[in-house]
Coordinates of C-alpha atoms and ligand atoms in Angstrom, one line a residue:
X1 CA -12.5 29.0 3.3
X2 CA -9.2 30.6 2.2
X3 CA -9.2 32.0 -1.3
X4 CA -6.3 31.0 -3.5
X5 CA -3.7 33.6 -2.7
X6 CA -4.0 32.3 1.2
X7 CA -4.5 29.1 0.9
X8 CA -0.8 29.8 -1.7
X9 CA 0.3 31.4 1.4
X10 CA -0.6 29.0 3.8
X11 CA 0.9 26.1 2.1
X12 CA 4.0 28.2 1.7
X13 CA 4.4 29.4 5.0
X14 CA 3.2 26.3 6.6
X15 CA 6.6 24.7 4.5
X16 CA 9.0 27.2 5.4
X17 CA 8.0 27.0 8.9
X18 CA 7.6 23.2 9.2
X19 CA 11.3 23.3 7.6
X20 CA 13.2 25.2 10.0
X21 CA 11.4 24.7 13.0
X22 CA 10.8 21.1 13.6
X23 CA 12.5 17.4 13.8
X24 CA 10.8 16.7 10.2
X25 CA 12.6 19.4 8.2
X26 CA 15.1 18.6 5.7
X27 CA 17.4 21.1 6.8
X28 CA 17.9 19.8 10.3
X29 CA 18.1 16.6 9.6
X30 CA 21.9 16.5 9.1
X31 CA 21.9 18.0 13.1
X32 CA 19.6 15.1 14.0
X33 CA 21.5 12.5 13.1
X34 CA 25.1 14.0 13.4
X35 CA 26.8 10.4 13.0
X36 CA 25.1 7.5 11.7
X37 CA 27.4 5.5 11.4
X38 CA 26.2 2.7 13.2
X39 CA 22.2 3.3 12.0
X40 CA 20.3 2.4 15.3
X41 CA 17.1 0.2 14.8
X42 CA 14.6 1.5 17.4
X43 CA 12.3 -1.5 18.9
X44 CA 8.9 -2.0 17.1
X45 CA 5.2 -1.3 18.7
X46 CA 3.8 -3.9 15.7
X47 CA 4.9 -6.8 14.4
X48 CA 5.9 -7.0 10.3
X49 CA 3.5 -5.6 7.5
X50 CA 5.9 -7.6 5.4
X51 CA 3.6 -10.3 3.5
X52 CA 0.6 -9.1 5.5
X53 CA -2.9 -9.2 3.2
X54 CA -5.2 -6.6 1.9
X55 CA -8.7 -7.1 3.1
X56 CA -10.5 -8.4 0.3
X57 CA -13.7 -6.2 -0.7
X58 CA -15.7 -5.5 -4.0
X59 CA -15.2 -1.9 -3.8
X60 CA -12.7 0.4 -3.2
X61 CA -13.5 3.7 -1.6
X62 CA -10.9 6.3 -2.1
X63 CA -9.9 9.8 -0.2
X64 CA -7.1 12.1 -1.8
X65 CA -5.1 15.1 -0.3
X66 CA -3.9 16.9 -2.3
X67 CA -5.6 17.8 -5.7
X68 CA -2.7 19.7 -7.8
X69 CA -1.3 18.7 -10.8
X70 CA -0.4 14.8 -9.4
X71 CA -3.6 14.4 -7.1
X72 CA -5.3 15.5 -9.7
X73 CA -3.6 12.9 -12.5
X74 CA -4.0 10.8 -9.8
X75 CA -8.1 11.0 -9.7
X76 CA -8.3 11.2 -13.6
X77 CA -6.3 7.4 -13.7
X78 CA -8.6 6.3 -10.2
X79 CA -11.7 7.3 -12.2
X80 CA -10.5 5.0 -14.9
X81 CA -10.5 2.0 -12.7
X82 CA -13.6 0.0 -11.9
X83 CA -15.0 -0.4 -8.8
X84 CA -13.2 2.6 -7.2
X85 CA -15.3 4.6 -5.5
X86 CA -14.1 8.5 -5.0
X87 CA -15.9 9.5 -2.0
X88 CA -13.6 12.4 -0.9
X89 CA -11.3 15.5 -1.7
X90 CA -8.9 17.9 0.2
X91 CA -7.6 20.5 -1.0
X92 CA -6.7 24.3 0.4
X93 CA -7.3 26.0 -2.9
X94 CA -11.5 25.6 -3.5
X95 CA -11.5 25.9 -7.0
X96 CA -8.8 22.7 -6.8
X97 CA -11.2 21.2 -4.6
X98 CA -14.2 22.0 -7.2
X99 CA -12.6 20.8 -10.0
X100 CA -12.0 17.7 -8.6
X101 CA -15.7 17.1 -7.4
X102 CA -16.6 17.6 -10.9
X103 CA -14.0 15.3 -12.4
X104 CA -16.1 12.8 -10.1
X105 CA -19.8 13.4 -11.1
X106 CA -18.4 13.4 -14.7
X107 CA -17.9 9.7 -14.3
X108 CA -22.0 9.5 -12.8
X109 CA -20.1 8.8 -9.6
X110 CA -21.8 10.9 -6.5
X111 CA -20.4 13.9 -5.5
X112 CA -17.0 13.2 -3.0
X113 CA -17.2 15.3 0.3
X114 CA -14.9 18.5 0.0
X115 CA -12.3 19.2 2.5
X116 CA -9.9 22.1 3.0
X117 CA -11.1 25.1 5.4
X118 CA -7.4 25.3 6.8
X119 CA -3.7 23.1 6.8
X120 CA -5.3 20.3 9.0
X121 CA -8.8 19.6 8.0
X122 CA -7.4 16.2 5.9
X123 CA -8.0 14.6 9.7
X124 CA -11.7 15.2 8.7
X125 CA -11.0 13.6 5.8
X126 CA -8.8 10.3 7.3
X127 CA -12.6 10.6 10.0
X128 CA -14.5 9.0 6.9
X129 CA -15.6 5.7 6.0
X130 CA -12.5 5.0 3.5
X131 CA -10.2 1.9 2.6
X132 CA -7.5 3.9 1.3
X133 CA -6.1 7.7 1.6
X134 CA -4.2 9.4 -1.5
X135 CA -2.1 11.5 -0.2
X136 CA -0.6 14.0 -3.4
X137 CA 0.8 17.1 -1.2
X138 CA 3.9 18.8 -0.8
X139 CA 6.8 16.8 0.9
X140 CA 6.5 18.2 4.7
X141 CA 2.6 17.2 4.5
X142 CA 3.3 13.5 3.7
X143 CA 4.1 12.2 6.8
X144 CA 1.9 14.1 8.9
X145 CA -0.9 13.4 6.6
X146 CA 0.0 9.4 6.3
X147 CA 0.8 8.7 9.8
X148 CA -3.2 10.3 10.6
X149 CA -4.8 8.2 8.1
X150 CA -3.2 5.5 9.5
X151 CA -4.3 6.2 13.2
X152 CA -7.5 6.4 11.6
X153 CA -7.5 3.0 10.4
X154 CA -7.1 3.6 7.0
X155 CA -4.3 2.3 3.9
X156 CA -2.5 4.9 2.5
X157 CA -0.9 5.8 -0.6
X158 CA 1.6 8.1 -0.3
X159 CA 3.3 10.2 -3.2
X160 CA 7.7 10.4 -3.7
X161 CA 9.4 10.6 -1.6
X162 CA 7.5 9.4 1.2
X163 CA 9.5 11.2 4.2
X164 CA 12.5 13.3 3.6
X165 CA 14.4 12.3 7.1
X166 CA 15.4 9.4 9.3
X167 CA 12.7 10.3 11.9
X168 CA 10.2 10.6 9.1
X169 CA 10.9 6.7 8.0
X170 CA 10.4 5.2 10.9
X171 CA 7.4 7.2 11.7
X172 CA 6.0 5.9 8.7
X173 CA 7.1 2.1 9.2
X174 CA 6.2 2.1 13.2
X175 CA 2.8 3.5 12.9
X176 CA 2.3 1.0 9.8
X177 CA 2.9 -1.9 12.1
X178 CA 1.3 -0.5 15.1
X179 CA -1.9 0.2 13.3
X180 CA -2.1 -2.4 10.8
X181 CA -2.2 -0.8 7.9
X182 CA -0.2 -0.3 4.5
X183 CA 1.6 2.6 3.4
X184 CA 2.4 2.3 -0.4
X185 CA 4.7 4.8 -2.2
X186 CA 3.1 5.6 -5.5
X187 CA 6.4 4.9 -6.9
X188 CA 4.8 4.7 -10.9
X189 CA 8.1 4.2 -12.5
X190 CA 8.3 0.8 -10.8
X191 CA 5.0 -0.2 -13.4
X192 CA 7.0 1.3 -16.2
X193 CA 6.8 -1.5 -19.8
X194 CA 10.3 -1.6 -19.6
X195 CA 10.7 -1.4 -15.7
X196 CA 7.9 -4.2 -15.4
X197 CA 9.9 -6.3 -18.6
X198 CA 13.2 -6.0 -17.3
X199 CA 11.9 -7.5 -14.2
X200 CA 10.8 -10.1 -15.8
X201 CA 14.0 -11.0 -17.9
X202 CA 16.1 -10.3 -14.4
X203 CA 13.9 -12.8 -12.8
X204 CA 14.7 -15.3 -15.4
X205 CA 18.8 -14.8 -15.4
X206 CA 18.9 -13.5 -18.3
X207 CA 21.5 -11.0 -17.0
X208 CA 23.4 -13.5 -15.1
X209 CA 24.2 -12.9 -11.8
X210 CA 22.9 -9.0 -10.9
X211 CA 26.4 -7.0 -9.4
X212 CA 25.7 -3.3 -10.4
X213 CA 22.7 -1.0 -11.3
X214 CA 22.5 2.8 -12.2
X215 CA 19.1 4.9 -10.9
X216 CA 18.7 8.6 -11.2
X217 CA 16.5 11.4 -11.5
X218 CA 17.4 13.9 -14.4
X219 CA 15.2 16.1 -15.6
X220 CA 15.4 20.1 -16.3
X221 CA 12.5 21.2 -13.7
X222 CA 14.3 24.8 -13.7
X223 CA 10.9 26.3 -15.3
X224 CA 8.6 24.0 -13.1
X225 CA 11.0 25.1 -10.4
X226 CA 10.4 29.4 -10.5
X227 CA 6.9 28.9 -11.6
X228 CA 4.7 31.3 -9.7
X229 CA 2.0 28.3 -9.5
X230 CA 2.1 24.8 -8.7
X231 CA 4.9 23.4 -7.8
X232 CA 6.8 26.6 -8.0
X233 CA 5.4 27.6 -5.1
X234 CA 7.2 24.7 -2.9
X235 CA 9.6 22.7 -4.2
X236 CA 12.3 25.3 -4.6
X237 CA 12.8 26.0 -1.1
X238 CA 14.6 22.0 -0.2
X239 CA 17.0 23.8 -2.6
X240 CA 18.1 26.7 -0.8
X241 CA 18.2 24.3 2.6
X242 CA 20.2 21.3 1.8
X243 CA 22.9 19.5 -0.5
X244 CA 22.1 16.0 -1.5
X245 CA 19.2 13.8 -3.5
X246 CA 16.4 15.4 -3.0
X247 CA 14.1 12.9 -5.2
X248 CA 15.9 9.5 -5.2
X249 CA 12.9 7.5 -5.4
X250 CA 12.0 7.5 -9.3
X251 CA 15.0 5.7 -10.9
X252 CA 16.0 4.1 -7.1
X253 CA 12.5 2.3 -7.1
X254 CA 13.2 0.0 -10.2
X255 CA 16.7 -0.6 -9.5
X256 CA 15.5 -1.9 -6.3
X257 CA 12.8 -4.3 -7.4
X258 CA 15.4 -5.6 -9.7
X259 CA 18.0 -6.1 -6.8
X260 CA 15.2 -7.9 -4.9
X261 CA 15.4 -5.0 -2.0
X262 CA 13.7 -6.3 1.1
X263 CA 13.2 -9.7 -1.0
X264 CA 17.0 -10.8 -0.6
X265 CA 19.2 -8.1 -0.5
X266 CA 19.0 -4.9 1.2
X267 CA 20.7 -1.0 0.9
X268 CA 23.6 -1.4 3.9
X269 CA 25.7 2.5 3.4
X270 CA 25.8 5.0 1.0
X271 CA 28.7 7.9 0.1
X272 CA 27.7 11.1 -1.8
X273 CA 29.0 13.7 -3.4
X274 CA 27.6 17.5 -5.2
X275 CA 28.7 19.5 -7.4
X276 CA 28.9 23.2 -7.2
X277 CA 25.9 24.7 -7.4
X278 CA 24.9 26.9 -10.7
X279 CA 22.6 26.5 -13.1
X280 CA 19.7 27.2 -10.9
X281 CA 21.1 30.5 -9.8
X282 CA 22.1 31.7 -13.7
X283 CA 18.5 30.4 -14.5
X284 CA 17.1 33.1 -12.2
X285 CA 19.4 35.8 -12.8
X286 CA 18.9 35.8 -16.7
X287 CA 15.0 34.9 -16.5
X288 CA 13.8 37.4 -13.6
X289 CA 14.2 40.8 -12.8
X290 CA 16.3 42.2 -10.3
X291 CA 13.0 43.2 -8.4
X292 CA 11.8 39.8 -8.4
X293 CA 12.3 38.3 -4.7
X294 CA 13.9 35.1 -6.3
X295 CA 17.1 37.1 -7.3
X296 CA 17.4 37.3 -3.4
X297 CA 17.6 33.5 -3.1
X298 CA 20.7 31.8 -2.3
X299 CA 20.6 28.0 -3.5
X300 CA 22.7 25.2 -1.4
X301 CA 21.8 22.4 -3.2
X302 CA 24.6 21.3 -5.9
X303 CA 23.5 21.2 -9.5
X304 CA 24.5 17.1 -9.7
X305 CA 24.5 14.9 -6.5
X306 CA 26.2 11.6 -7.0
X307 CA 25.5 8.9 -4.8
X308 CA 26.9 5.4 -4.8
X309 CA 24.8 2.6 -3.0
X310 CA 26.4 -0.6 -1.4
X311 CA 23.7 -3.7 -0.6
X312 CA 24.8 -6.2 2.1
X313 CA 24.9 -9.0 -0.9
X314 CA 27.8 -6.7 -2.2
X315 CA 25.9 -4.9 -5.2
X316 CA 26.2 -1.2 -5.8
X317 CA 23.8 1.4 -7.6
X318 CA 25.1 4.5 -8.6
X319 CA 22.4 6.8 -8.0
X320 CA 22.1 10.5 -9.4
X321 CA 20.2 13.6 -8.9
X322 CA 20.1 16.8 -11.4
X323 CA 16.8 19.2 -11.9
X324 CA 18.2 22.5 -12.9
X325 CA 20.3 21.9 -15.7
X326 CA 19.9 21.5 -19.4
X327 CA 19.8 18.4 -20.5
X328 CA 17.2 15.3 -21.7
X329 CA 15.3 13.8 -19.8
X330 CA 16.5 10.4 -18.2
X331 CA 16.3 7.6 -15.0
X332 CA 19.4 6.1 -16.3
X333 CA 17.6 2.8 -15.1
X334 CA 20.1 0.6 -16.1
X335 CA 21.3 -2.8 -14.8
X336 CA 24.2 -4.7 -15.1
X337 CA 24.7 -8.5 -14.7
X338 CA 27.5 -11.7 -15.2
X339 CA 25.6 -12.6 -18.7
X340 CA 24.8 -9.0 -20.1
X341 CA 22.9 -5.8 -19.3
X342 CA 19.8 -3.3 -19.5
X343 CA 20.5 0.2 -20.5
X344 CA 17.3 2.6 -20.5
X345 CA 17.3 6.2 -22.6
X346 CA 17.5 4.5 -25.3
X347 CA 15.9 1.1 -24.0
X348 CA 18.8 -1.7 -25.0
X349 CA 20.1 -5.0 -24.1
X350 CA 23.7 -6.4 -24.3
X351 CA 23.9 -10.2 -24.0
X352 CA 27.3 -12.0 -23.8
X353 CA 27.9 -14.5 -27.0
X354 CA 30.9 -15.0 -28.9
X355 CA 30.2 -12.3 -31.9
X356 CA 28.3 -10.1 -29.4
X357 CA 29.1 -6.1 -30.3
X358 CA 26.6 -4.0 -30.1
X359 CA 23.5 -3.1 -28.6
X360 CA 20.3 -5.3 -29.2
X361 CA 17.0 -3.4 -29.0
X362 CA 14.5 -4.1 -25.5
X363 CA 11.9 -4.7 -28.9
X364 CA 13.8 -8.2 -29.2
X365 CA 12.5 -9.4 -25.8
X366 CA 9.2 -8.1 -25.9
X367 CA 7.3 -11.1 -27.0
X368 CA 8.7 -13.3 -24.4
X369 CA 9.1 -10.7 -21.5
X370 CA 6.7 -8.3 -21.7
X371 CA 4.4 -8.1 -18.3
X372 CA 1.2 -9.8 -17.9
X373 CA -0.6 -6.5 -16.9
X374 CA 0.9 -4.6 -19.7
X375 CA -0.4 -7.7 -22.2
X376 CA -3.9 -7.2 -20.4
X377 CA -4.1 -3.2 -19.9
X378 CA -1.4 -1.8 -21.9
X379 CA -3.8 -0.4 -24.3
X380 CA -6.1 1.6 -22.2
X381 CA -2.9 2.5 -20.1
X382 CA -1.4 4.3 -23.4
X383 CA -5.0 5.6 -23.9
X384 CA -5.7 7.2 -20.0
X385 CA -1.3 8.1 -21.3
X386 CA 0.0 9.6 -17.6
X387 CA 3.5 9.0 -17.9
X388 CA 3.2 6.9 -21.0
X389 CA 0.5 4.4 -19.3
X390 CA 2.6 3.6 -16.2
X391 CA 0.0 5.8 -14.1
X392 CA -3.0 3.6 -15.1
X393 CA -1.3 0.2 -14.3
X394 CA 0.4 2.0 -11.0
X395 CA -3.4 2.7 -9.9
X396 CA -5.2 -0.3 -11.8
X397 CA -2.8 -2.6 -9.6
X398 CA -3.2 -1.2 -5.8
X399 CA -6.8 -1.5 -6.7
X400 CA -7.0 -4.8 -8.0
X401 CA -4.2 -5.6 -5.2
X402 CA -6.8 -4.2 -2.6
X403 CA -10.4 -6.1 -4.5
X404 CA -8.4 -9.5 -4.2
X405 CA -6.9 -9.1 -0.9
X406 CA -3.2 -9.4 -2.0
X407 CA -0.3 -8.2 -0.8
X408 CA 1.1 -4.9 -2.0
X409 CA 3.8 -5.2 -4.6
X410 CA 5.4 -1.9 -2.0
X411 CA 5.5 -1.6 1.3
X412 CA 6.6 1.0 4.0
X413 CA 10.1 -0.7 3.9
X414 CA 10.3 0.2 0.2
X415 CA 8.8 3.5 1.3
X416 CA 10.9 4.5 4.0
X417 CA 14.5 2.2 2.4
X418 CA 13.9 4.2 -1.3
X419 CA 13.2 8.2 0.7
X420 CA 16.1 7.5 2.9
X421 CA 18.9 8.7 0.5
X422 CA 17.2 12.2 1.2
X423 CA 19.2 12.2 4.7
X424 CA 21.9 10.0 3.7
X425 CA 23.0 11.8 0.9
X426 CA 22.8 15.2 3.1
X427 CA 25.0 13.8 6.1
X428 CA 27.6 12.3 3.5
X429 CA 27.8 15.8 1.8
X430 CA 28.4 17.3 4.9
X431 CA 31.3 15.3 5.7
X432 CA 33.1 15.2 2.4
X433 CA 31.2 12.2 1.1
X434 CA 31.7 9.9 4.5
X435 CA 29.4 6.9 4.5
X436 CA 26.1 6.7 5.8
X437 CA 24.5 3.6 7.1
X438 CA 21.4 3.0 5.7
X439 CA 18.3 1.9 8.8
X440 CA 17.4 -2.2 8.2
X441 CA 13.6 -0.6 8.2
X442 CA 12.3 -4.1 8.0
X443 CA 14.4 -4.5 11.8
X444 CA 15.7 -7.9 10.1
X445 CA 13.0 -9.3 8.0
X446 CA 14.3 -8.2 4.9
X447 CA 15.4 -11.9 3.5
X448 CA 12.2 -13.5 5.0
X449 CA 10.0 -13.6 1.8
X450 CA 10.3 -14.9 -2.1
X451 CA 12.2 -13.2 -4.7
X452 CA 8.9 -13.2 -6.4
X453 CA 6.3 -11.7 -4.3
X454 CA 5.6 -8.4 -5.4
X455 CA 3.5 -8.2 -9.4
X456 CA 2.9 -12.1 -8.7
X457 CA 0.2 -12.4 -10.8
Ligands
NAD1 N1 4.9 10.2 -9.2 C1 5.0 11.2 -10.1 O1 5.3 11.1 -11.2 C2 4.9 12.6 -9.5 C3 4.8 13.7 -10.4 C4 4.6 15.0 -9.9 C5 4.5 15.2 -8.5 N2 4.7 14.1 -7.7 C6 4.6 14.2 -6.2 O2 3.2 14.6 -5.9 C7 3.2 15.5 -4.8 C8 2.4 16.7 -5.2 O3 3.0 17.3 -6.3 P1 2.2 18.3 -7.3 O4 3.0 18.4 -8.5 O5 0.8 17.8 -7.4 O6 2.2 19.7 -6.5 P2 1.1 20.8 -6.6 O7 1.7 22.0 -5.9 O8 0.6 20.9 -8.0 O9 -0.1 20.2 -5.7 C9 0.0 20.1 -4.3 C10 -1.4 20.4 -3.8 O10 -1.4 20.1 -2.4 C11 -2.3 21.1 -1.8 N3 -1.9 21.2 -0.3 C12 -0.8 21.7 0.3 N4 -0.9 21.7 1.6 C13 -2.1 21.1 1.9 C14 -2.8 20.8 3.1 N5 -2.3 21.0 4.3 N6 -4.0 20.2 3.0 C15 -4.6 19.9 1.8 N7 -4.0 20.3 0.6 C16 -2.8 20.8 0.6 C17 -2.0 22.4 -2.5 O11 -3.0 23.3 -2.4 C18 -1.8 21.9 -3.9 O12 -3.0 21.9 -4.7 C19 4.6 15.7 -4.4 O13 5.0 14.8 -3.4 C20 5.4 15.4 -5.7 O14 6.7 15.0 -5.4 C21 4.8 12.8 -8.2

């Protein structure tokens, strides 16, 4: 088994490599996909996951990849759920691995098999008797990783962004429908109280007619960034590669479900614009020495990416992406409709009357809108507290979805339709903010089922 320092290395190298050299990398994905204006839909090998059942079972038995910081919040909020079942781990780094195991008999659960000797022993893993794989890597391992565990006839839940290129989608969605099985992106803000609420109230008109909504991701990762550990040790380099939204799918995901995406409406082109790069460079200069080999680094990706999002029933989302500079955290998460809004950061509600001025707190609604699974499990959702409880009912859901034998509230159309700014956003920098079509993943389906399927409890 590599020790920590090479299994560091591996990961690293295995990134940089994956990066330049191959089809799947985010910096070639721009000379993949030259022109898309007209976004091809390749023929299918399957017919539609779209409204296709879990197989109902008592028990849940689980596999992760991946047992870092999220695989590992990830385990904590599975452990929490009844019924689940944690039978094994992969991990390069062993002690990851270990702690994990333990994390498991802790609970009086036995011990999960450990996996890990080098890149590709997960496909030991995805060998195993499992219902559903976990997949909480870095972002060049989650297709790979998803599209094996589907071959081997298993679910999969699959961390943001899914797949960071074009090819990467529809690997995802064709080996979904060729094989039969789901691929979920643990898209957590989408269980949000206020996401789940603001569903609710959208779902009821109380907005009016939806025509505009504002997702983005905003959040100073500069220290998470140059950490010598964790994510520090990957996530940086998509920064010195490309110029776009590198992580659309955490305030995109919300807007989405409140747009009805793939349940009405779908994402038709995008334009997108950076900034000038900066903050992440100055971070580094004034933080490291010149000896440290950061100081050589030389960072293409603009400090703000702007995107603006059309839908084919004529809404827009303007969607945003900013990690390196100072400034609160926020999703924007807003929405905008004929008979009022919903802005998030602070969360507040504008309703059109004749004395309306002001701002009406999201407290107001909460009686009426609040979501049944927040009524039921709010309280140990605060108490297990990953992102404010939105973990526990993230993972208490695809469980209970998979006991019953529902259908997933997300599917690989969300998956691959929410990643594919990623690409978009890079080709429409490139060409001075051109538009991009956007891929119909669902290859037409996308106004086949209910505005309400999907948390229809
Ligand atoms: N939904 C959320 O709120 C949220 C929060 C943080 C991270 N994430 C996502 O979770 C994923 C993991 O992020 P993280 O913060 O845990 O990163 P991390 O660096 O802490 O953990 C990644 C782990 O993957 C392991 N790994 C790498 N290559 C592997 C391979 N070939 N086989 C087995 N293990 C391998 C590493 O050893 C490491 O332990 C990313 O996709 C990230 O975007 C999501």
């Amino acid at each position: 088994m590599p020790n920590e320092k090479d299994a560091i290395d591996i990961s690293r190298r295995s990134f940089v490599q994956r990066t330049a050299m191959s089809g799947v990398g985010l910096l070639v994905a721009g000379d993949i996909l030259k022109s898309n204006l007209e976004a091809e839909t390749p023929k299918s090998s399957g017919s539609t996951m779209i409204g296709v059942p879990f197989e109902a079972r008592e028990r849940v038995r689980v596999g992760i990849i991946g047992v870092g910081g999220r695989g590992t919040n990830l385990l904590e909020e599975l452990l929490g759920v009844e019924n689940v079942d944690i039978k094994a781990i992969c991990d390069l780094v062993p002690a990851k691995v270990a702690h994990a195991q333990k994390l498991v008999t802790d609970k009086g659960q036995p011990e999960a098999k450990g996996f890990g000797k080098d890149d590709w022993d997960f496909k030991n893993l995805t060998q195993l008797d499992l219902d559903i794989v976990y997949i909480a890597t870095p972002w060049n391992w989650h297709v790979p990783m998803a599209v094996n565990a589907m071959k081997n006839g298993k679910h999969v839940a699959v961390e943001v962004p899914a797949c960071t290129t074009l090819e990467e989608c529809w690997q995802l969605v064709d080996t979904s429908e060729a094989t039969r099985k789901h691929c979920v992106i643990l898209e957590n803000c989408c269980y949000g109280e206020n996401e789940m609420m603001v569903l609710g109230m959208v779902r009821d008109g109380v907005f009016g007619e939806i025509t505009h909504g504002e997702a983005a991701y905003l959040h100073d990762l500069r220290g998470i960034l140059t950490a010598n550990e964790w994510e520090g040790l990957w996530r940086r380099f998509p920064h010195m590669k490309l110029d776009g939204n590198i992580y659309p799918t955490h305030g995109l995901g919300p807007v989405a479900h409140y747009m009805d995406i793939h349940r009405g409406d779908r994402f038709d082109y995008m334009v997108s614009v950076s900034s000038r790069e900066a903050s992440l460079s100055e971070y580094v200069k004034v933080n490291f020495p010149d000896t440290d080999p950061k100081r050589k680094e030389k960072y293409t990706c603009g400090d703000i990416n702007t995107s603006i999002i059309k839908t084919v029933k004529g809404r827009t989302i303007m969607l945003q992406h900013d990690v390196v500079n100072p400034r609160p955290y926020s999703r924007l998460n807003s929405i905008q409709g004929t008979k009022g809004m919903f802005a998030d950061y602070p969360a507040r509600v504008f309703i059109d009357g004749p004395k309306k001025e002001d701002w009406d707190s999201i407290d107001a609604f909460r009686e009426k809108y609040q979501h049944s699974l927040w009524k039921q499990s709010g309280e140990m959702a605060r108490k297990m507290g990953g992102h404010g409880g939105m973990d526990y009912i993230e993972n208490y859901r695809l469980m209970d979805c998979i006991k019953r034998g529902l259908v997933p509230d997300i599917d690989v159309y969300d998956a691959a339709a929410w990643s594919a700014p990623t690409p978009l956003s890079e080709m429409s920098v490139k060409q001075n903010g051109s538009s991009q079509k956007f891929p119909d993943f669902t290859r037409g389906k996308w106004n086949v089922r209910p505005d309400s399927q999907g948390f229809a409890l």
